[in-house]
Amino acid sequence: MPAYTPPLRDMAFVLHEVLTVSESHPDLDPDSTAAILEEAGRIARDVLAPLNAVGDREGCRLENGVVRTPTGFRAAFDLVREGGWTGLDCDPAYGGQGMPYVLATAVGQMAAAANMAFNMYQGLTHGAYSAIHAHGTEEQKATWLPNMVTCAWTGTMNLTEPHAGTDLGLLRTRAEPQEDGSYRITGQKIFISAGDHDMAGNVVHLVLARIAGAPAGVKGISLFIVPKFLVNADGSLGTRNALSVGKLEEKMGIHGNATCVMNYDGATGTLLGEANRGLAAMFTMMNEARIGVGLQGLAQGDAAYQAAATYARERLQGRAVPAPEHPDAPADPLIVHPDVRRALMDQKAFVEGGRAFLLWAATLIDAANAGDAAAHGLVSLLTPVVKGFLTDKGFEGAVQAQQIFGGHGYIEETGASQFVRDARIAMIYEGANGVQALDLVARKLGQDGGKPIMAFFETVKDFIRENEADARLKAGFLDPLKAASRDLQAAAAFFLDNVKTPNAVLAGSTDFLHLFGHVCLGYLWARMAKATLAGTDDFSAAKLATGRYYMARQLPATALHLARIQSGAEPVMALSEEAF
Amino acid sequence: MPAYTPPLRDMAFVLHEVLTVSESHPDLDPDSTAAILEEAGRIARDVLAPLNAVGDREGCRLENGVVRTPTGFRAAFDLVREGGWTGLDCDPAYGGQGMPYVLATAVGQMAAAANMAFNMYQGLTHGAYSAIHAHGTEEQKATWLPNMVTCAWTGTMNLTEPHAGTDLGLLRTRAEPQEDGSYRITGQKIFISAGDHDMAGNVVHLVLARIAGAPAGVKGISLFIVPKFLVNADGSLGTRNALSVGKLEEKMGIHGNATCVMNYDGATGTLLGEANRGLAAMFTMMNEARIGVGLQGLAQGDAAYQAAATYARERLQGRAVPAPEHPDAPADPLIVHPDVRRALMDQKAFVEGGRAFLLWAATLIDAANAGDAAAHGLVSLLTPVVKGFLTDKGFEGAVQAQQIFGGHGYIEETGASQFVRDARIAMIYEGANGVQALDLVARKLGQDGGKPIMAFFETVKDFIRENEADARLKAGFLDPLKAASRDLQAAAAFFLDNVKTPNAVLAGSTDFLHLFGHVCLGYLWARMAKATLAGTDDFSAAKLATGRYYMARQLPATALHLARIQSGAEPVMALSEEAF
């Protein structure tokens, strides 16, 4: 069972030396931040990580209509709750601690690395909390939020139906208005993460449904709060609502999280936000939710990398060339082999660059929440990149980590397979990565007259210009960043030239997302390199070397993505449907 | 449960119109070949594919020391046996049908696509058959081969020990010579595929062990035949040998195949080949065995692609841009979306190009077996590419296929996850892909003074030269192939220039393998394009369009691999071991 080491030094470096978060958040001074992250890291390492394999092996069980979570989950959830971790960035008016999102992101990265399936119970609750907080009436907020902030009650998001996934306009769940102003909800929802379990007193489902007579398509969808137990006027739990778990899905991974088929049989719900504006209400928090999934991809990449690095240092197999490094041992450790190192460097350079990218995006969320419109525009643009790139690459890193274990990576005993299986879902849910790419090129690029993308280019350009005189940065970091950024601009220009042939844009969407992701990581690596220049310790040296690796071996991928984009729609669309 | 459609038309095209196999194998005339492949395809589709999910779900069970295979496996194995399929390319002297390896490869590709775990029982037997056929005494061959050709008895390969995987020099299993010329084998072997089961009368283990007093390292390893049941002089089964299944491994996939820990407790074995030359004997058939694993990667990519293409045509979700394609339906099928098509084209272009590459390599094996030294050199060079590239890309394709299923791909019901989990092992066993890359750059490139790689370049160059005048091929196929081939030559030149810094070569090994793989598929696509020029049917049109896609969107990856290779060892090796 792989151990997990909280990346405290690295997070402190990114938060304080690269992103200088104390400037905008005086409460995030280095000492307080370190104390919080250290304690969160301790829980991740000592409480959550040891339950990761347990959750995978045992999974959840549906017994007499009730979902049982794996051994130890309940006690761990109590501990997390009691520490106040579930409300870290929640509104103090409802019992939250009101800390910045960037801090919650740092904490969440460790929790999701240690035990992704476990952390989802809280993550989903946070999403539902945010939607109610943004769209609820005062009464709704008072009824639901205090218990959701503490995770005494957990939350879920009910979007998908058997025939309606990405295309929510097709959904059929019905909501019939009642005389008392409530609604009776009837329909079936699938793939409901944390849909039921035995760790909380109530489960607060947010359900998308169609009010009788509503317009067809996405403009006739409303959002409802549909709790497992109705809540009395005095706040106590009332009767069981008419909803049930139809079954638990057998999945590739995240076995510790209950993925439920939820049946609503005339369940009582209340409208959240305006009628027929449910999709907008559900998606208000889309940036945070999607960044939260990008976080999972990164986190699994991190955990898998750590396991692989440990294994590569310990497993003796083969000899260094041209001469053994440990002639007295029966063999050298795997890590002496350049190809093993290459795979580890790929992972390490991604994890550290991705962490900086994630935390940067989180600071933009904080700024946007504080009313900075430019930050809101930029983070909206970057959100599909955070989600799509970090989950694709996190999975890729987990696969590379598993490869380092050789045959031992394929058997479940070592845990390497679990990282791959768990990481896989992050590429799919909360908008499959193809949908992220579509969102990026079809909506976000042209958003606000292209202001956000222009702002991004300016940000990168300014950074290059300001530092170009520094020879320590120029050849290793700024020149490759400039080339990559030019590829991104050329791709955007190609889309602009082809704006009247949508397929030419859409055929390049995934490549564009990856191209963009590389430029973001390249930019953050350049910023990190600059921040290490003053340092003389091993950490700084390793950081610089890892960054140089990224710029030399990963960033050149931008040219390939550009070439694919510029090949246009024809190769992609040439075949008839029957020819597949 | 995904259906499997045997790619009969495509195989006939590759075998007869591209590789013109009838010229060197008159018995492989189009009619006979078609009849054989049709029947093999029928079995794959109707018998093996329906058992694929069963095997995954039930797995194998160890009951009272005996391994039980999943429901239906035994009946299917009987059927395959009775059809004579297990001995298709085996020596007629021992009951085989003496057909070319290329035909067995075509048949095997379908069987491995339909049910990889099932097909391994036969595949391992074939490997053991080949080793005994090549190195056995007349008595050994007479004792073992007839029953192995029919799979009345199956075979295994016992290499790995808990502390010795890639580095077989570390292995500790002991062989003590007995007065009757036999050996007593003692030790533990792990990851033994098809190590035991209930589908055959005997299991013939080929076991690497160290004879008492043998030199240390790989030069002191011998190969032994160690059967589950000893065989009497009259050929009847005798007493149970002193070996047992310690446990079955819990794995990520191929659950239908029994991966055993084998304990040898003074088991009786006979030496196969010369003492202390066991590794060489085991690896005589390395090219075939590794090509057989490349076949698995391709096959899983094929099966997953077929499932994804079917799903993309049937699943209604979203609308084509700018106008719906099926305005009367609630939504358009997934396949209208350019990004879905891109993913399908990636898979299709790989599967068809990979199939041609695989079958070409198989024809080289046939030629080598017939004494053609140049073919032997070339296929030795290409073997790590077939193994590494087809398994890496087959897995990647399976992941892309799973993505097309969205959330439905993550639940086990649809079968998309199984393709990913099963395909994953092919990148690991029979020499992990990093070891293939090492073999390629450290051994095969310089083999025979570089003759094979020069021959490969000449082959590609000749093809380009012979066809350059044909405008239908030049821009779409030959120019990209020329550019890619130049990248490969530049990479080889970089290695040559750095031959005194082995790490610079080794750090680029995996990129070189992929670069090489792309050039091979590009070459085969160009040959396929040429072969379709005369055709006017839909098949020819689709083939050309798919090839153009490969050349435009996949082949440009060679430049990225070259850039990485040319960045040399420094970025890869800069960090100290402690910094990981």
XYZ file of C-alpha atoms in Angstrom, chain A residues 160-168 170 190-191 247 249-255 259 305 309 313 315-319 321-322 325-326 330-333 335-339 341-342 344-345 348 352 392 395 398-404 406-413 417 420-425 427-428 432-435 437 502-503 506-511 538 541-543 545-546 548-549 552-558 560 563-580, chain B residues 160-168 170 190-191 247 249-255 259 305 309 313 315-319 321-322 325-326 330-333 335-339 341-342 344-345 348 352 392 395 398-404 406-413 417 420-425 427-428 432-435 437 502-503 506-511 538 541-543 545-546 548-549 552-558 560 563-580:
242
model
C -27.522 12.527 -15.904
C -30.331 10.240 -17.022
C -29.891 7.015 -18.959
C -30.447 8.707 -22.329
C -29.205 12.194 -21.371
C -25.607 12.760 -20.386
C -23.797 15.639 -22.014
C -27.025 16.551 -23.768
C -29.090 17.609 -20.763
C -33.037 15.511 -23.417
C -27.858 7.760 -12.986
C -24.173 8.082 -12.107
C -28.619 0.138 -7.605
C -22.911 0.791 -10.391
C -19.989 -1.613 -10.860
C -17.191 0.704 -11.924
C -13.587 0.622 -13.059
C -12.483 2.530 -9.965
C -13.395 4.951 -7.159
C -15.011 1.938 -5.526
C -22.237 5.730 -7.628
C 4.275 9.498 -9.030
C 9.527 7.137 -7.319
C 14.553 3.847 -5.575
C 13.527 -2.093 -6.382
C 16.874 -3.573 -7.423
C 16.897 -4.630 -11.037
C 19.596 -4.373 -13.674
C 22.715 -2.278 -13.740
C 25.571 1.789 -17.798
C 28.510 1.841 -18.234
C 26.340 2.313 -9.143
C 26.076 -0.131 -6.256
C 22.922 -7.671 -6.151
C 21.675 -5.023 -8.596
C 21.198 -1.274 -8.924
C 17.853 0.352 -8.161
C 16.096 4.669 -10.861
C 19.588 4.390 -12.382
C 18.034 3.522 -15.746
C 17.626 6.569 -17.980
C 14.302 5.393 -19.361
C 14.113 8.428 -14.991
C 12.547 9.828 -18.126
C 9.655 9.794 -13.530
C 10.710 13.195 -14.851
C 7.361 15.039 -11.701
C 4.797 20.299 -10.031
C -5.637 13.713 -19.202
C -4.088 9.732 -15.940
C -0.585 7.289 -13.365
C -0.159 4.910 -16.308
C 3.551 5.777 -16.467
C 3.841 5.202 -12.727
C 2.183 1.828 -13.047
C 4.616 0.937 -15.827
C 7.574 1.526 -13.516
C 6.433 -3.698 -14.112
C 4.355 -6.815 -13.482
C 3.909 -5.700 -9.889
C 1.969 -2.717 -11.194
C -0.641 -4.926 -12.804
C -1.545 -6.830 -9.676
C -3.751 -4.988 -7.248
C -1.508 -5.560 -4.245
C -3.488 -0.079 -10.664
C -4.916 4.423 -12.907
C -8.459 3.160 -12.397
C -9.430 6.014 -10.082
C -7.783 8.709 -12.213
C -9.676 7.498 -15.271
C -13.053 8.902 -14.186
C -11.389 12.584 -17.680
C -15.061 11.708 -18.001
C -16.039 14.747 -20.576
C -12.747 16.184 -21.780
C -14.031 16.435 -25.340
C -16.782 18.667 -23.981
C -12.362 21.195 -25.494
C -17.026 25.279 -37.541
C -15.795 21.748 -38.163
C -14.037 21.599 -33.669
C -11.724 19.048 -35.267
C -8.827 20.807 -33.562
C -10.470 21.354 -30.207
C -8.747 18.660 -28.168
C -5.372 19.508 -29.665
C 18.638 21.453 -3.066
C 18.277 23.200 -7.790
C 15.790 20.376 -8.248
C 13.049 22.791 -9.164
C 16.255 21.081 -13.279
C 12.699 19.781 -13.343
C 14.275 22.660 -17.659
C 13.108 19.120 -18.330
C 13.019 20.720 -23.231
C 10.991 17.524 -23.415
C 7.325 18.322 -22.909
C 6.710 21.824 -24.178
C 7.787 21.031 -27.778
C 4.515 19.089 -28.045
C 2.879 22.400 -28.922
C 2.622 18.798 -33.001
C 0.311 20.853 -37.022
C -2.733 18.721 -36.287
C -4.962 21.747 -35.848
C -3.748 23.252 -39.094
C -4.540 20.066 -40.974
C -8.134 21.193 -40.536
C -11.418 19.369 -40.770
C -10.945 17.427 -43.968
C -8.913 14.466 -42.672
C -11.206 14.172 -39.657
C -14.513 14.398 -41.505
C -13.682 12.645 -44.776
C -15.233 9.275 -43.975
C -18.916 8.516 -44.193
C -20.550 7.286 -40.986
C -20.924 3.833 -42.486
C -17.181 3.542 -43.084
C -16.391 3.372 -39.378
C 9.859 -14.185 -13.028
C 10.587 -14.555 -9.327
C 9.542 -12.086 -6.636
C 12.878 -10.270 -6.723
C 13.797 -11.014 -10.349
C 11.704 -9.696 -13.205
C 13.515 -7.996 -16.047
C 16.794 -8.854 -14.331
C 16.688 -12.616 -14.680
C 19.043 -12.550 -10.055
C 5.378 -15.550 -9.966
C 3.140 -14.039 -12.644
C -2.133 -18.362 -5.116
C -2.999 -12.908 -8.322
C -5.700 -10.244 -8.142
C -5.096 -8.239 -11.274
C -6.314 -5.152 -13.087
C -7.565 -7.252 -15.983
C -7.284 -10.487 -18.012
C -9.276 -12.034 -15.183
C -1.973 -15.715 -13.174
C -12.506 0.712 -31.566
C -17.686 3.167 -33.367
C -23.348 5.671 -34.345
C -25.975 6.988 -29.015
C -27.988 10.158 -29.620
C -26.484 13.150 -27.881
C -26.134 16.746 -29.010
C -26.419 18.236 -32.457
C -22.963 22.145 -36.203
C -24.193 24.296 -37.897
C -28.228 15.924 -39.291
C -31.321 14.152 -38.036
C -34.364 13.827 -30.459
C -30.653 14.332 -31.089
C -27.911 13.432 -33.553
C -25.642 10.438 -32.989
C -20.463 10.430 -34.521
C -21.531 13.785 -36.010
C -19.243 15.581 -33.539
C -15.826 16.321 -35.046
C -13.986 15.601 -31.796
C -14.682 11.495 -35.118
C -11.122 12.596 -34.432
C -12.403 7.340 -33.863
C -10.077 8.224 -36.734
C -9.110 3.367 -36.933
C -5.561 -0.672 -39.809
C 1.279 1.400 -26.192
C -3.909 0.772 -24.943
C -8.754 1.522 -25.860
C -8.670 4.557 -23.556
C -9.966 6.749 -26.391
C -12.700 4.219 -27.098
C -13.722 4.217 -23.451
C -13.863 8.010 -23.520
C -16.409 7.934 -26.337
C -18.670 8.864 -21.536
C -19.876 7.817 -18.087
C -21.112 4.568 -19.588
C -17.507 3.711 -20.359
C -16.539 3.822 -16.710
C -19.126 1.333 -15.523
C -18.311 -2.278 -16.237
C -21.611 -3.061 -17.924
C -13.389 -0.628 -19.230
C -8.544 -0.826 -21.199
C -7.796 -3.104 -18.261
C -6.938 -6.076 -20.439
C -4.861 -4.076 -22.922
C -2.791 -2.635 -20.077
C -0.845 -5.850 -19.389
C 2.652 -3.017 -22.280
C 4.194 -4.815 -19.328
C 8.104 -4.163 -20.386
C 8.018 -1.574 -23.146
C 10.966 0.286 -21.639
C 12.939 -2.940 -22.031
C 13.111 0.337 -26.198
C 25.240 5.697 -23.397
C 22.819 7.729 -21.296
C 19.129 5.415 -23.400
C 17.312 8.630 -22.443
C 15.883 8.709 -25.961
C 15.055 5.029 -26.237
C 11.291 5.155 -25.764
C 10.975 8.150 -28.057
C -16.164 2.277 -50.794
C -12.076 5.234 -50.682
C -12.257 4.706 -46.927
C -8.814 3.150 -46.869
C -9.063 8.636 -46.436
C -7.973 6.789 -43.305
C -4.428 10.379 -45.328
C -5.591 10.978 -41.763
C -1.637 14.267 -41.662
C -2.436 13.896 -37.975
C -0.356 11.073 -36.522
C 2.862 10.871 -38.474
C 3.984 14.431 -37.580
C 4.642 13.067 -34.067
C 8.045 11.994 -35.378
C 8.408 15.742 -31.440
C 13.271 16.894 -30.576
C 13.091 14.960 -27.325
C 15.830 12.583 -28.388
C 18.074 15.446 -29.433
C 17.663 17.105 -26.052
C 19.932 14.321 -24.864
C 20.657 12.908 -21.445
C 21.133 16.065 -19.426
C 17.487 17.003 -18.746
C 16.697 13.379 -17.933
C 19.651 12.705 -15.638
C 20.102 16.093 -13.963
C 18.354 15.289 -10.687
C 19.922 13.380 -7.856
C 18.100 10.228 -6.779
C 17.079 11.921 -3.545
C 15.322 14.725 -5.411
C 12.588 12.406 -6.706
